[in-house]
Amino acid sequence: MLSINCPWCGARDETEFHYGSQAHVAYPENPETLSDEAWAHYIFFRDNPKGWFQERWVHTAGCRRWFNVWRNTVSHQFGPSYKPFTPAPARP
Amino acid sequence: MSGPLTRRRTAELPEHPDFLWRKPQLKKSYDVIIIGAGGHGLATAYYLAKNFGITNVAVLEKGWLAGGNMARNTTIIRSNYLWDESAGIYEHSLKLWENLEEEVGYEMFFSQRGVMTLAHSVGDVRGKQRNFYANKVNSIDTEWLTPEEAKKVAPILNISDTIRYPIMGATYQARGGIAKHDWVAWGYAKAADDMGVDLIQGCEVTGIKVDNGKVQGVETNLGFIAANKVALAAAGHTSTLTQMAGFRVPLQSRTLQALVSELLEQVLDTVIMSGAVHVYVSQAHKGELVMGAGTDAFNSYTQRGGVHVIEHQLAAACELFPIFSRAHLLRTWGGVVDIAPDASPILGLTPVENLYINSGWGTGGFKATPGSGWVYADTIANNAPHALAKNYSLKRFTTGHLIDEHGAAGVAH
Amino acid sequence: MTKVNFEFDSKMYSGTKGEPLVVALLKNGIKTVTDSTYLSRPRGVMALGAEEPCALVQIDSGSGEPMVPATQVELVEGLAARGLAGIGDLPNVSDDARYDKANRHVEVLIIGSGVAGLKAAQIAVSKNQRVMLIDDAPRVGGYFVAKNNEIDPELLAVLDSPNLLHLQRTTAIGLYDQGYVVAIERRTDHLSANYDPKVARIRTWHIRAKEIILATGAFQRFLVFPNNDRPGIMLSHAAATYIDKYQVQIFKKAVVVTVDDQGYEDALRLHKNSIQVQAIVDVRSNAVGALVDEVKKAGIEIIFDASVTNTQADEKGELAQVAISKVDLTGKVLSAVKEISCDLLAVSGGWTPTVHLATFIGVKPKWVKEKAAFVLQDLPKGLSAVGSVAGDLGETENTPASFFGVLPEGELATVSFIDLQRDATVRDLKRATGAGLTSIEHIKRYTTIGTSHDQGKTSGTTTIGLLSQLISKELEEIGTLNFRPPYIPVLFSALAGRDRGELSDPIRTTPIHAWHLDAKAPFEDVGQWKRPWYFPQNKEELHQAVARECKAAREGVAVMDASTLGKIDIQGPDAAEFLDRIYTNMFSTLKINHSRYGLMCGVDGMVFDDGVTTRLGENHFLMTTTTGGAAKVLDWLEEWLQTEWPELKVYCSSVTEHWSTVAIVGPKSRALMKKLAPDLDVSNENFGFMTNQYAAVAQVPARIARISFSGELAYEINVEGFFGLHIWNAVMDAGKEFGITPYGTETMHVLRAEKGFVIVGQETDGTQTPQDLGMDWIVSKKKEFIGKRSFIRSDTSRDGRHQLVGLLPKDKLKLLPEGSYLVAKDSKQAIADSNHIGYITSSYHSAALSQTFALALVADGRNRVGQNAIVPLFDEQVEVVITEPIFYDKENTRRDG
Ligand SMILES: Cc1cc2nc3c(=O)[nH]c(=O)nc-3n(C[C@H](O)[C@H](O)[C@H](O)COP(=O)(O)OP(=O)(O)OC[C@H]3O[C@@H](n4cnc5c(N)ncnc54)[C@H](O)[C@@H]3O)c2cc1C
Ligand SMILES: [Zn+2]
């Protein structure tokens, strides 16, 4: 049961959140002009690093807001969380 | 209210053989390097040697042999998957299981005690029925059980309607069952070693050398090792390796947990799964209950998960099997499983010549060990996908031809 | 001191309330508690607490419990237990005891209330921190009190601090990331052998702490030698505590075998209690100091460079004699010294700090040779250790030896036990190394050491140590201790808590639910909702009831509680634009007070949800979703709004519960509607299909929508949720003259299937595009929307995909099973390499058609319309005709009445 820091509400138990996978994967500007490969990458391919990862969570059972956070996938340590469309803090 | 004086005990397991495998001298180059000595890597090495006479093979393992998911799974074996592609490869695997102990010459406690999958709502019944008929048309043995019939198979099952999601029916594959994972891995390892395959433990691949689009060998903590062909069999660590080779795969690594109880007198002699209430259970040969549930929500390489997942599955278990309320949880653990968007494997060639991929088995690859090893060895030997692997290529994510085995529950064991 | 009676192995005994069951057994002369799992060797108590590897019992009193260490059971009147040989027995009676859970946030959590833990608590409390102190044992004091010491009252006073929550009999079973600890509090077993169903027997604590201090102490290790498992062989600290503190008086003559000074200390405690300590056998070459002098003064012989190398038993299999030999530190037996007869062998094999909890989050304890112990190091922030677990094992004058036992050959190896519960021996260890295994993890698996009830608490370090002796490697090269939660075995029911039965998942019901209950409707679980499935009259079966309900809807008027449909209120200046992007079809063109059916896809182009959305105002929409999909859709909308389109000013709220919806359906619904809302112009001209009107219905303001999921003329009356039952009753009253008939989900399904309307999740499984469902008409060519790009991928755009069709069995009474597969009649038409061409998604008896029918997804289905196919069932091949997926009123003449 992770404790996740919602930038609006503060630290809450993991069960209040839903996971949103890799952060900063923008919807392609002009999907029609993309190759099938590029489109497939947008739909299905996400980074899966060992170590620090910028990922998304949504505080489903709280403020219902999405946010990004740095988390380390080999230690479960959290770095800063930050609101969407705000500059990403540096890698911890 | 004291019970009778019972100090019964189950039969002791037979012993592993006196000798397992060599500690080989690492060579400078190999015909084939397999990365990862999990079940799939070991089985692949075995079939390369056995079916194709390719024995100049090294299996490189960063930790101890078969210490990844192979050592952590709940050993459910079945082939009653929904889609034709899945039916093909899992059924091939099950057929291999049926002869495996004899062929490899190693006790594996393969026990076809049946696998029952419960349905808990009208919609769930509809979905499971579809699965049942799909198996029928693919000639995979399957039965549909009413709650009463399910209870005959597993008398401890609670089929009353006092539980939140009462049991409304079940599929049953009598040929499904369990085996003992370590024994399976060690059986393959010993047999491969006997045929001359080098099993190299404590050897972590840190780089994959590619020249002109063709693989040349691997960098490891023990130095560079050249190879004509390199085959990935690294389960949850696959994406890290493909990144070394310069391409991406649609895999996410998640924790999947499992647990065991103490040894208990036999109360359950089949395997029971429920995706709707999130628990599956069998009672292993020595008497411990072996249970699992869904994956933890987020990417992780820690091999540990959240206790709420365990609590939830124990609540579900006590609902379905009231007798379990006084079993003890002895140990929980987690593995790093590689989940593909459609919960199906990725098996075949890669954008890099002579580099092969076998991954994405996620929460359900133990049962596939023989089949996957067989098909993968064939793919490597012929440098072309085996017929059963054709639809499992990376390409499917581009074409959209996914093989969606999530089912209603999102976890396919 | 209260005397109580208890039962053991079907005989009655008495003892003192509150003492450990093992003490009571020993006092009653019972040294053999059970026998071993595989070899049936008699086994007694070995240790003091949770680490006990031998003395397991099955509790038969109270709610019953298999496999509990007798060291952990407190004596109460009426306790009934029996020795257990390692295989537990699940009580086959229901467990009505209560198990609950509690949460706690603290600044400091201290685990272990020995002296070190108490001191840590004192410091934390003095800093005004919110503190929780928990401990496994019945009473505070740990090792210090076991040695019969009294705790300084000033230190004890910390327990009265208002900032401190102090719980004994509370075991931390797991330590997780971010300061999360789960602990199990045993609340009633020590009060009575019977549980009180109203009081929680066990409480599971979920504790989040800023700082965790481990003060978990240490376990003593035993030594390995031939026949080291006999009753009468005990860890020295346990033996001394049982004898000195609990006054067990059954032992007369003892030998102490040791690797450290602890053996000397315990020898003296035995000696003080009039036990004849005949020798201390010390593997070290020498030991000096005050303690040694005291031992010498007591006249106890010390034999150095030696260890116990065998034991003999009496006729009961209990210890009678030990053999002592000179040994070296690799475990080689050099020469016999002597044999001594004794009934107690106290073993002091060194201490193992209780590092378990820290290893759960990946901490790797380090072997410290001077302490002969694995000690915690590199603790993450927020976790610290004090006392013995931190390696503070007390100042001793002589360093302990890193010695774990002797390693005999042949037969003797087969009775030199390493894991007593698994009956795993030196022979097994030697075979494992002989088989080529070097990893400790492989060795554990090969030998099964450490897999039993105690999870290697006593055998973990010993195995690594013996291996180091065996293959002459330093311990740290071999491995470290590595444990998995839980720290002690925990009842499933304790972790299940009260999430059982009705509480296992929330039950959602509509405001009209009470009426459905009264009507004795069977319910269908749809997500968390309980929806009436059908409304049987006079013992009707499902099919009979549904036929009657359908007929009413097609010929008269029927009514359904549609309140469970997900409802999302969407407002804001960009609401219309937003919906255009979400739905495959256009919503910005929708007029106010009009409704439109919409389909949404995932980015992969697969149908994700559907429903009717109504424009309530220029910037205000009410979206409906499938019953099961509401939460998912709301998450979806928020995801796009918040993470992709922050420039859109749109606000979404879930209003599913805010509105009750009563659908009246059928040719007579207009008359009924008129009666319910006399001022409302219900004519088709003024109240057309897919439009909305506001009116008072039964004095309640309502929005009435002309929406039809049945193909019939229909009205949906939407009122504030609270009025749901009121409106329902009003509709039922007013409808009486029209023969109004309530219907449930099954009839709803039949009616919509006759019209070929899909249900997401039934006609779809996440692999259907709108085109597959024959809904090209709803896919806008003009605008961009989520998923659009995916339609032109090669597999999504290919011919021959599975498409929605209808099926009519030739045998008009044959109901095809849902989920069954079809094969082409002409097998040459079978596509790909599998011979089936599709499967049935929905199948019903139709009263309107006087026959059965089905919907199916069939490969190249639209081109197969008119062809025959076969549904192979077990005992028959059912012939069907493939049709358009619409069976009733193709011209839509009925919906306008
Ligand atoms: C808790 C749990 C329960 C499960 N239950 C079931 C079940 O009931 N039925 C079922 O069919 N399946 C089950 N599975 C899934 C199954 O275990 C896996 O799908 C399967 O084991 C994966 O294949 P593998 O055995 O080759 O993987 P692993 O055993 O994980 O092998 C991969 C190996 O690659 C090594 N490796 C990784 N990176 C490198 C590198 N860079 N260099 C060298 N070596 C490397 C790893 O150390 C590891 O040993 C379960 C999994 C888990 C975790
Ligand atoms: Zn929040």
Short mmCIF file of N, CA, C and O in Angstrom, two decimals, chain C residues 608-693:
data_model
loop_
_atom_site.label_atom_id
_atom_site.label_comp_id
_atom_site.label_asym_id
_atom_site.label_seq_id
_atom_site.Cartn_x
_atom_site.Cartn_y
_atom_site.Cartn_z
N PHE C 608 -16.24 1.29 -26.63
CA PHE C 608 -15.88 1.36 -25.24
C PHE C 608 -17.11 1.57 -24.35
O PHE C 608 -17.25 0.96 -23.31
N ASP C 609 -18.02 2.43 -24.83
CA ASP C 609 -19.27 2.60 -24.09
C ASP C 609 -20.28 3.28 -25.02
O ASP C 609 -19.91 3.79 -26.07
N ASP C 610 -21.54 3.24 -24.61
CA ASP C 610 -22.55 3.93 -25.41
C ASP C 610 -23.63 4.47 -24.49
O ASP C 610 -23.63 4.18 -23.30
N GLY C 611 -24.50 5.25 -25.05
CA GLY C 611 -25.60 5.79 -24.26
C GLY C 611 -26.20 7.00 -24.92
O GLY C 611 -25.70 7.49 -25.94
N VAL C 612 -27.29 7.46 -24.34
CA VAL C 612 -27.99 8.61 -24.89
C VAL C 612 -27.58 9.86 -24.11
O VAL C 612 -27.54 9.84 -22.89
N THR C 613 -27.26 10.89 -24.85
CA THR C 613 -26.90 12.14 -24.19
C THR C 613 -27.89 13.23 -24.60
O THR C 613 -28.28 13.32 -25.77
N THR C 614 -28.29 14.00 -23.63
CA THR C 614 -29.32 15.01 -23.83
C THR C 614 -28.72 16.39 -23.62
O THR C 614 -27.96 16.60 -22.68
N ARG C 615 -29.08 17.27 -24.51
CA ARG C 615 -28.63 18.66 -24.33
C ARG C 615 -29.67 19.40 -23.51
O ARG C 615 -30.78 19.63 -23.97
N LEU C 616 -29.29 19.76 -22.31
CA LEU C 616 -30.25 20.43 -21.43
C LEU C 616 -30.21 21.92 -21.60
O LEU C 616 -31.16 22.63 -21.28
N GLY C 617 -29.08 22.42 -22.07
CA GLY C 617 -28.92 23.86 -22.29
C GLY C 617 -27.80 24.05 -23.27
O GLY C 617 -27.14 23.08 -23.66
N GLU C 618 -27.54 25.27 -23.62
CA GLU C 618 -26.49 25.55 -24.59
C GLU C 618 -25.19 24.89 -24.15
O GLU C 618 -24.50 24.24 -24.93
N ASN C 619 -24.87 25.03 -22.88
CA ASN C 619 -23.60 24.53 -22.36
C ASN C 619 -23.79 23.43 -21.34
O ASN C 619 -23.01 23.28 -20.42
N HIS C 620 -24.84 22.69 -21.49
CA HIS C 620 -25.19 21.73 -20.44
C HIS C 620 -25.73 20.44 -21.06
O HIS C 620 -26.73 20.46 -21.77
N PHE C 621 -25.04 19.33 -20.79
CA PHE C 621 -25.47 18.04 -21.31
C PHE C 621 -25.61 17.04 -20.16
O PHE C 621 -24.93 17.15 -19.14
N LEU C 622 -26.48 16.08 -20.36
CA LEU C 622 -26.57 14.96 -19.43
C LEU C 622 -26.27 13.69 -20.22
O LEU C 622 -27.01 13.32 -21.12
N MET C 623 -25.15 13.08 -19.88
CA MET C 623 -24.73 11.88 -20.59
C MET C 623 -25.19 10.65 -19.82
O MET C 623 -25.09 10.63 -18.59
N THR C 624 -25.72 9.67 -20.51
CA THR C 624 -25.94 8.40 -19.83
C THR C 624 -24.95 7.38 -20.36
O THR C 624 -24.52 7.44 -21.51
N THR C 625 -24.57 6.47 -19.47
CA THR C 625 -23.60 5.43 -19.81
C THR C 625 -24.22 4.09 -19.49
O THR C 625 -25.31 4.02 -18.90
N THR C 626 -23.51 3.03 -19.84
CA THR C 626 -24.00 1.71 -19.42
C THR C 626 -23.95 1.64 -17.89
O THR C 626 -23.21 2.36 -17.25
N THR C 627 -24.77 0.75 -17.33
CA THR C 627 -24.84 0.62 -15.88
C THR C 627 -23.47 0.29 -15.29
O THR C 627 -23.04 0.85 -14.31
N GLY C 628 -22.79 -0.66 -15.92
CA GLY C 628 -21.50 -1.08 -15.38
C GLY C 628 -20.37 -0.13 -15.73
O GLY C 628 -19.31 -0.19 -15.12
N GLY C 629 -20.59 0.73 -16.72
CA GLY C 629 -19.46 1.49 -17.25
C GLY C 629 -19.32 2.91 -16.72
O GLY C 629 -18.40 3.63 -17.09
N ALA C 630 -20.23 3.31 -15.83
CA ALA C 630 -20.31 4.72 -15.45
C ALA C 630 -18.99 5.26 -14.89
O ALA C 630 -18.51 6.32 -15.30
N ALA C 631 -18.42 4.54 -13.96
CA ALA C 631 -17.20 5.04 -13.30
C ALA C 631 -16.05 5.12 -14.31
O ALA C 631 -15.28 6.08 -14.34
N LYS C 632 -15.99 4.08 -15.13
CA LYS C 632 -14.94 4.01 -16.15
C LYS C 632 -15.05 5.19 -17.12
O LYS C 632 -14.05 5.81 -17.48
N VAL C 633 -16.28 5.50 -17.50
CA VAL C 633 -16.47 6.59 -18.47
C VAL C 633 -16.12 7.93 -17.83
O VAL C 633 -15.45 8.76 -18.44
N LEU C 634 -16.54 8.12 -16.60
CA LEU C 634 -16.22 9.39 -15.94
C LEU C 634 -14.70 9.55 -15.84
O LEU C 634 -14.16 10.63 -16.13
N ASP C 635 -14.01 8.48 -15.46
CA ASP C 635 -12.53 8.53 -15.42
C ASP C 635 -11.97 8.91 -16.78
O ASP C 635 -11.02 9.69 -16.89
N TRP C 636 -12.55 8.34 -17.78
CA TRP C 636 -12.11 8.56 -19.16
C TRP C 636 -12.26 10.02 -19.55
O TRP C 636 -11.35 10.66 -20.06
N LEU C 637 -13.44 10.56 -19.26
CA LEU C 637 -13.69 11.96 -19.60
C LEU C 637 -12.71 12.87 -18.87
O LEU C 637 -12.13 13.78 -19.46
N GLU C 638 -12.54 12.59 -17.60
CA GLU C 638 -11.64 13.42 -16.80
C GLU C 638 -10.21 13.32 -17.32
O GLU C 638 -9.47 14.30 -17.34
N GLU C 639 -9.83 12.12 -17.72
CA GLU C 639 -8.47 11.94 -18.21
C GLU C 639 -8.22 12.85 -19.41
O GLU C 639 -7.20 13.55 -19.48
N TRP C 640 -9.15 12.83 -20.34
CA TRP C 640 -8.96 13.67 -21.53
C TRP C 640 -9.00 15.15 -21.20
O TRP C 640 -8.18 15.93 -21.68
N LEU C 641 -9.95 15.51 -20.38
CA LEU C 641 -10.06 16.92 -20.02
C LEU C 641 -8.83 17.43 -19.30
O LEU C 641 -8.32 18.50 -19.58
N GLN C 642 -8.38 16.62 -18.35
CA GLN C 642 -7.31 17.11 -17.49
C GLN C 642 -5.92 16.95 -18.09
O GLN C 642 -5.03 17.73 -17.80
N THR C 643 -5.75 15.88 -18.87
CA THR C 643 -4.38 15.61 -19.31
C THR C 643 -4.15 15.92 -20.78
O THR C 643 -3.01 15.91 -21.23
N GLU C 644 -5.20 16.17 -21.55
CA GLU C 644 -5.00 16.47 -22.96
C GLU C 644 -5.58 17.82 -23.37
O GLU C 644 -5.03 18.51 -24.20
N TRP C 645 -6.74 18.12 -22.85
CA TRP C 645 -7.46 19.30 -23.34
C TRP C 645 -7.77 20.28 -22.21
O TRP C 645 -8.93 20.64 -21.97
N PRO C 646 -6.74 20.72 -21.52
CA PRO C 646 -7.01 21.64 -20.40
C PRO C 646 -7.63 22.94 -20.89
O PRO C 646 -8.23 23.67 -20.12
N GLU C 647 -7.49 23.20 -22.21
CA GLU C 647 -8.05 24.45 -22.73
C GLU C 647 -9.58 24.41 -22.80
O GLU C 647 -10.23 25.44 -22.92
N LEU C 648 -10.13 23.21 -22.71
CA LEU C 648 -11.59 23.11 -22.76
C LEU C 648 -12.16 23.42 -21.38
O LEU C 648 -11.75 22.85 -20.38
N LYS C 649 -13.14 24.31 -21.37
CA LYS C 649 -13.81 24.61 -20.10
C LYS C 649 -15.02 23.70 -19.99
O LYS C 649 -16.09 24.01 -20.51
N VAL C 650 -14.81 22.61 -19.32
CA VAL C 650 -15.88 21.62 -19.18
C VAL C 650 -15.77 21.01 -17.79
O VAL C 650 -14.67 20.78 -17.29
N TYR C 651 -16.92 20.76 -17.17
CA TYR C 651 -16.93 20.17 -15.83
C TYR C 651 -17.87 18.98 -15.82
O TYR C 651 -18.99 19.07 -16.30
N CYS C 652 -17.38 17.88 -15.29
CA CYS C 652 -18.17 16.65 -15.28
C CYS C 652 -18.46 16.24 -13.84
O CYS C 652 -17.56 16.28 -13.01
N SER C 653 -19.69 15.85 -13.57
CA SER C 653 -19.95 15.23 -12.26
C SER C 653 -20.82 14.02 -12.46
O SER C 653 -21.70 13.99 -13.33
N SER C 654 -20.57 13.06 -11.61
CA SER C 654 -21.39 11.87 -11.62
C SER C 654 -22.70 12.19 -10.94
O SER C 654 -22.72 12.69 -9.81
N VAL C 655 -23.81 11.98 -11.64
CA VAL C 655 -25.11 12.25 -11.04
C VAL C 655 -26.01 11.02 -11.13
O VAL C 655 -27.23 11.13 -11.10
N THR C 656 -25.38 9.87 -11.21
CA THR C 656 -26.16 8.63 -11.34
C THR C 656 -27.21 8.53 -10.24
O THR C 656 -28.37 8.22 -10.49
N GLU C 657 -26.78 8.80 -9.02
CA GLU C 657 -27.69 8.65 -7.88
C GLU C 657 -28.68 9.81 -7.75
O GLU C 657 -29.63 9.72 -7.00
N HIS C 658 -28.39 10.89 -8.46
CA HIS C 658 -29.22 12.08 -8.27
C HIS C 658 -30.58 11.95 -8.95
O HIS C 658 -31.51 12.64 -8.60
N TRP C 659 -30.65 11.12 -9.95
CA TRP C 659 -31.88 11.02 -10.72
C TRP C 659 -32.42 9.60 -10.69
O TRP C 659 -31.67 8.64 -10.84
N SER C 660 -33.74 9.50 -10.52
CA SER C 660 -34.41 8.22 -10.71
C SER C 660 -35.07 8.25 -12.07
O SER C 660 -35.62 9.28 -12.47
N THR C 661 -35.00 7.13 -12.75
CA THR C 661 -35.57 7.08 -14.10
C THR C 661 -36.56 5.92 -14.19
O THR C 661 -36.20 4.77 -13.90
N VAL C 662 -37.77 6.26 -14.57
CA VAL C 662 -38.79 5.24 -14.74
C VAL C 662 -39.20 5.26 -16.21
O VAL C 662 -39.63 6.29 -16.72
N ALA C 663 -38.98 4.12 -16.87
CA ALA C 663 -39.30 4.06 -18.30
C ALA C 663 -40.66 3.39 -18.48
O ALA C 663 -40.89 2.29 -17.97
N ILE C 664 -41.55 4.07 -19.18
CA ILE C 664 -42.82 3.42 -19.51
C ILE C 664 -42.82 3.16 -21.01
O ILE C 664 -42.51 4.03 -21.82
N VAL C 665 -43.15 1.96 -21.35
CA VAL C 665 -42.87 1.44 -22.68
C VAL C 665 -44.09 0.73 -23.24
O VAL C 665 -44.70 -0.09 -22.56
N GLY C 666 -44.41 1.02 -24.47
CA GLY C 666 -45.47 0.25 -25.12
C GLY C 666 -46.49 1.17 -25.77
O GLY C 666 -46.52 2.38 -25.49
N PRO C 667 -47.34 0.62 -26.63
CA PRO C 667 -48.32 1.44 -27.35
C PRO C 667 -49.23 2.24 -26.43
O PRO C 667 -49.71 3.31 -26.81
N LYS C 668 -49.46 1.73 -25.22
CA LYS C 668 -50.35 2.48 -24.34
C LYS C 668 -49.61 3.48 -23.46
O LYS C 668 -50.20 4.07 -22.55
N SER C 669 -48.31 3.61 -23.70
CA SER C 669 -47.55 4.50 -22.82
C SER C 669 -47.96 5.96 -23.00
O SER C 669 -47.89 6.76 -22.07
N ARG C 670 -48.42 6.31 -24.21
CA ARG C 670 -48.82 7.70 -24.41
C ARG C 670 -50.04 8.04 -23.56
O ARG C 670 -50.07 9.07 -22.89
N ALA C 671 -50.98 7.13 -23.57
CA ALA C 671 -52.18 7.37 -22.75
C ALA C 671 -51.81 7.45 -21.28
O ALA C 671 -52.31 8.30 -20.54
N LEU C 672 -50.92 6.59 -20.89
CA LEU C 672 -50.51 6.61 -19.49
C LEU C 672 -49.78 7.91 -19.16
O LEU C 672 -50.01 8.53 -18.13
N MET C 673 -48.92 8.31 -20.10
CA MET C 673 -48.16 9.54 -19.87
C MET C 673 -49.11 10.72 -19.73
O MET C 673 -48.93 11.59 -18.88
N LYS C 674 -50.09 10.71 -20.58
CA LYS C 674 -51.10 11.78 -20.56
C LYS C 674 -51.79 11.82 -19.19
O LYS C 674 -51.99 12.87 -18.59
N LYS C 675 -52.11 10.64 -18.73
CA LYS C 675 -52.81 10.56 -17.44
C LYS C 675 -51.89 11.05 -16.32
O LYS C 675 -52.32 11.74 -15.39
N LEU C 676 -50.62 10.72 -16.42
CA LEU C 676 -49.68 11.08 -15.36
C LEU C 676 -49.38 12.59 -15.37
O LEU C 676 -49.13 13.18 -14.33
N ALA C 677 -49.37 13.16 -16.59
CA ALA C 677 -49.05 14.58 -16.70
C ALA C 677 -50.07 15.23 -17.61
O ALA C 677 -49.83 15.47 -18.79
N PRO C 678 -51.26 15.53 -17.05
CA PRO C 678 -52.39 15.95 -17.89
C PRO C 678 -52.11 17.21 -18.69
O PRO C 678 -52.66 17.40 -19.76
N ASP C 679 -51.20 18.06 -18.20
CA ASP C 679 -50.95 19.31 -18.91
C ASP C 679 -49.97 19.16 -20.05
O ASP C 679 -49.75 20.08 -20.83
N LEU C 680 -49.34 18.01 -20.11
CA LEU C 680 -48.30 17.80 -21.11
C LEU C 680 -48.91 17.42 -22.45
O LEU C 680 -49.80 16.58 -22.51
N ASP C 681 -48.44 18.08 -23.48
CA ASP C 681 -48.89 17.70 -24.83
C ASP C 681 -48.05 16.52 -25.27
O ASP C 681 -46.86 16.67 -25.56
N VAL C 682 -48.63 15.36 -25.29
CA VAL C 682 -47.85 14.16 -25.58
C VAL C 682 -47.97 13.73 -27.04
O VAL C 682 -47.50 12.66 -27.41
N SER C 683 -48.56 14.57 -27.83
CA SER C 683 -48.71 14.19 -29.23
C SER C 683 -47.35 14.08 -29.89
O SER C 683 -46.38 14.72 -29.49
N ASN C 684 -47.28 13.26 -30.91
CA ASN C 684 -46.01 13.03 -31.58
C ASN C 684 -45.47 14.32 -32.20
O ASN C 684 -44.28 14.56 -32.22
N GLU C 685 -46.38 15.18 -32.65
CA GLU C 685 -45.94 16.41 -33.30
C GLU C 685 -45.24 17.31 -32.29
O GLU C 685 -44.21 17.91 -32.57
N ASN C 686 -45.81 17.40 -31.10
CA ASN C 686 -45.26 18.33 -30.12
C ASN C 686 -44.29 17.71 -29.13
O ASN C 686 -43.65 18.39 -28.36
N PHE C 687 -44.22 16.40 -29.15
CA PHE C 687 -43.30 15.74 -28.24
C PHE C 687 -42.72 14.56 -29.02
O PHE C 687 -43.12 13.41 -28.88
N GLY C 688 -41.78 14.91 -29.90
CA GLY C 688 -41.26 13.91 -30.84
C GLY C 688 -40.20 13.01 -30.23
O GLY C 688 -39.71 13.24 -29.12
N PHE C 689 -39.88 12.04 -31.01
CA PHE C 689 -38.88 11.06 -30.61
C PHE C 689 -37.55 11.77 -30.36
O PHE C 689 -37.14 12.65 -31.11
N MET C 690 -36.87 11.37 -29.34
CA MET C 690 -35.57 11.91 -28.93
C MET C 690 -35.65 13.38 -28.52
O MET C 690 -34.69 14.13 -28.66
N THR C 691 -36.82 13.76 -28.00
CA THR C 691 -36.89 15.10 -27.41
C THR C 691 -37.33 14.98 -25.95
O THR C 691 -37.74 13.91 -25.50
N ASN C 692 -37.21 16.09 -25.26
CA ASN C 692 -37.49 16.13 -23.83
C ASN C 692 -38.49 17.22 -23.51
O ASN C 692 -38.52 18.26 -24.17
N GLN C 693 -39.30 16.97 -22.50
CA GLN C 693 -40.26 17.97 -22.02
C GLN C 693 -40.23 17.97 -20.50
O GLN C 693 -39.91 16.95 -19.88
#
